[in-house]
Amino acid sequence: MSKILSAVAWPYANGPRHIGHVAGFGVPSDVFSRYMRMTGHDVLMVSGTDEHGTPILVAADEEGVSPRELADRNNRLIVEDLVALGLSYDLFTRTTTRNHAAVAQELFRGCLRNGYMVEETTRGAISPSTGRTLPDRYIEGTCPICGYDGARGDQCDNCGNQLDPTDLIEPRSRINGETPEFVETQHYFLDLPALADALKQWLDEREASGTWRPNVIRFSQNILAEVRPRAMTRDLDWGIPVPGWEDQPTKRLYVWFDAVIGYLSASIEWARRTEDPEAWRQWWNPAASGEGEALSYYFMGKDNITFHSQIWPAELLAYDGRGDKGGEPGEYGSLNLPTEVVSSEFLTMEGKKFSSSKRVVIYVRDVLERYQADALRYFICAAGPENQDSDFTWSEFVRRTNDELVAGWGNLVNRTASMIAARFGEIPQAGVPTETDLALLATVEQAFGTVGDLIGRHRQKAAIAEIMHVVGEVNRYVSEQEPWKLKADDERERLATVLHVTAQCVVDCNLMLSPFLPHSANRVSAVLGGPEVAPMPVVEEVEDLDGGPSYPVITGDYRSAPGWGRTPLVVGTPIAKPTPVFTKLDVTVVDDELARLDQ
RNA sequence: GGGGCGGUAGCUCAGUCGGUUAGAGCAAGGGACUCAUAAUCCCUGGGUCGUGGGUUCAAGCCCCACCCGCCCUACCA
């Protein structure tokens, strides 16, 4: 039994999240975590909303509200969406808690104490009216290379060249049009070159494990070749105060410095809310995990790889004093580096990149209001951007739902329960099984091994495809056995056997599907008189542990999850005529949704 | 500019270490069945594996060049 940390990317709270986000980190991390719990591991699944940084400030200013108000509102929306999807977080919190600020500052102090946080003067753009950092991408002007008027400070979209914002002719702020001021400013830089050897050693070990997706490990090794110190503070009045610079209210920690610390701070917050406030150490300190090992899996979209395979491990190494400059760990002790960075690619939408501003977007909320959560989960699991970009189209969503979920799996459940209800009213006792019966039972039981292995290797598309293949085998068995023809008295034992075998296989398949489709797994189990098989998360309103404002969290008790393997049917369990678990979609859904996009 | 990914049936994709006749689902055509949400099951047709070279007894897979699409590029998060 291992301690498994499921570290799930923190959704940014500048607005509601779209289905591309939950396809990238949400559903895959939940499938993995649910499966790991079923195989007996101690899983700690943490995340929260990321609420600092310039974009939130900009969005708040546009609405005329405070950044805290904007973050509060979006945090609540995101919490509601994620819990409705059934994502089984042990704790989904936020970066604006006092606990998080304290942990982030402790990490900062540790990096500073060990000499990896270096103060340097740099030249940066600020907004003259607010004094805030103006990130490169918020500056636009005329490209000095091609003359294009809408070039951004970091890159010209017209000619594709990378730019420095000081190169731009007639630079202006994209936020309010004013001319940015380039000023000398003091910042703390994380000394990545002093950590590069340690990072390389860690990445080489990880590569040798052979578990990382090839493009993720390659990309990570690649960006290590040209590391430079990176600023970890900003001229901003929204964020976590910089230790030692409390007298400078416009200096804050860089949002990415604190966001990745969320994995640790959320683990600590989770422990502080249990009876053992030190319990988090079992997932983080090498010596504290007990008999098993402590493993950590980080789930995100590919745009986040650099922060999880470079910045975050660099912060951990610096805090632990494991870089070229040496040092000692702080009060949290030596902290485990990521076991695996599990990055997905991007989901596109009818062939185009998601873009809120261009209205190329489908919000999680809108899908959940109109369709079953498990229909979305099924699409993501079966056709998501696991290894390469994949495309969401409404026609494919309708097809997957109707042909695979409803007609393939749902119909098998329904025909099985209907026949048992009509002929026995309860789970019948099986008679002597035939070779065919035994072969099917063996095929299905063996699938636990192959499917589990695939999930453990983050090959979820192959895993769910394997289950659906087995579902097809069971459908074929039913068609070949033709139990509806077994009507004579002397055929009743054979009928009982066929239906018992079928029901057992359905229960098995349902258990295998439960990490993917938790909502419907519970309903299918109920149809066949079984218990809840997929514990669900809940939203709780909690007090800040250190005196801040209260907020909603996602949490849950997932200990009742059944083991990963066959649970024999209980003969005599009453079975009623079923109502369908899955909703078939009308083909007009496609046109309706496409019309909605064009509005 | 640099780095990476992809191009396989009408569509969406799988294809392990180079090894027999390149697979699945959907769509199309035909049939069976009636337990089930008109669901299910069987059969059939369908391929110059982006292009051109190379290595090899053997290439979808390895090497080189090119074409097309996409992603990342470290101060957006």
CSV table of C-alpha atoms in Angstrom, one decimal, chain A residues 26 29-31 33-34 37 45-46 78-93 368 373-374 377 514-520 522 532-541 552-561:
chain,number,residue,atom,x,y,z
A,26,GLY,CA,-10.0,17.1,-13.9
A,29,SER,CA,-7.0,12.8,-12.2
A,30,ASP,CA,-10.3,11.6,-10.8
A,31,VAL,CA,-10.2,8.3,-12.8
A,33,SER,CA,-7.5,8.6,-8.0
A,34,ARG,CA,-10.6,6.5,-7.8
A,37,ARG,CA,-8.3,4.0,-3.9
A,45,MET,CA,-6.2,14.3,-4.0
A,46,VAL,CA,-5.8,18.0,-3.7
A,78,ILE,CA,-15.7,26.4,-10.2
A,79,VAL,CA,-16.4,24.4,-7.0
A,80,GLU,CA,-20.0,23.8,-8.1
A,81,ASP,CA,-18.9,22.7,-11.5
A,82,LEU,CA,-16.2,20.3,-10.3
A,83,VAL,CA,-18.4,18.7,-7.6
A,84,ALA,CA,-21.2,18.3,-10.2
A,85,LEU,CA,-18.7,16.4,-12.4
A,86,GLY,CA,-18.1,14.1,-9.4
A,87,LEU,CA,-14.4,14.8,-9.0
A,88,SER,CA,-13.4,13.2,-5.8
A,89,TYR,CA,-11.1,15.7,-4.2
A,90,ASP,CA,-10.0,15.1,-0.6
A,91,LEU,CA,-9.6,18.8,-0.5
A,92,PHE,CA,-10.3,21.4,-3.1
A,93,THR,CA,-9.4,24.7,-1.6
A,368,LEU,CA,-24.0,19.9,-17.0
A,373,ALA,CA,-22.3,14.5,-16.2
A,374,ASP,CA,-21.2,11.0,-17.1
A,377,ARG,CA,-17.0,12.2,-18.6
A,514,SER,CA,-17.0,3.3,-11.9
A,515,PRO,CA,-13.8,5.4,-11.9
A,516,PHE,CA,-14.8,6.8,-15.3
A,517,LEU,CA,-18.6,7.0,-14.8
A,518,PRO,CA,-19.2,7.4,-11.0
A,519,HIS,CA,-22.7,8.8,-11.1
A,520,SER,CA,-24.1,6.1,-13.4
A,522,ASN,CA,-24.1,4.0,-8.6
A,532,GLU,CA,-23.0,2.4,-3.8
A,533,VAL,CA,-19.8,1.7,-5.7
A,534,ALA,CA,-18.5,5.2,-6.3
A,535,PRO,CA,-18.4,7.6,-3.3
A,536,MET,CA,-19.2,11.1,-4.3
A,537,PRO,CA,-17.7,14.4,-3.3
A,538,VAL,CA,-19.6,17.1,-1.4
A,539,VAL,CA,-19.3,20.8,-1.0
A,540,GLU,CA,-18.8,22.1,2.6
A,541,GLU,CA,-18.7,25.7,3.8
A,552,PRO,CA,-16.6,26.5,0.1
A,553,VAL,CA,-14.4,23.4,-0.3
A,554,ILE,CA,-14.9,20.1,-2.1
A,555,THR,CA,-14.2,17.1,0.1
A,556,GLY,CA,-15.5,13.7,0.8
A,557,ASP,CA,-15.2,10.3,2.5
A,558,TYR,CA,-14.1,7.8,-0.1
A,559,ARG,CA,-13.2,4.9,2.2
A,560,SER,CA,-16.3,3.0,1.1
A,561,ALA,CA,-15.0,2.5,-2.4
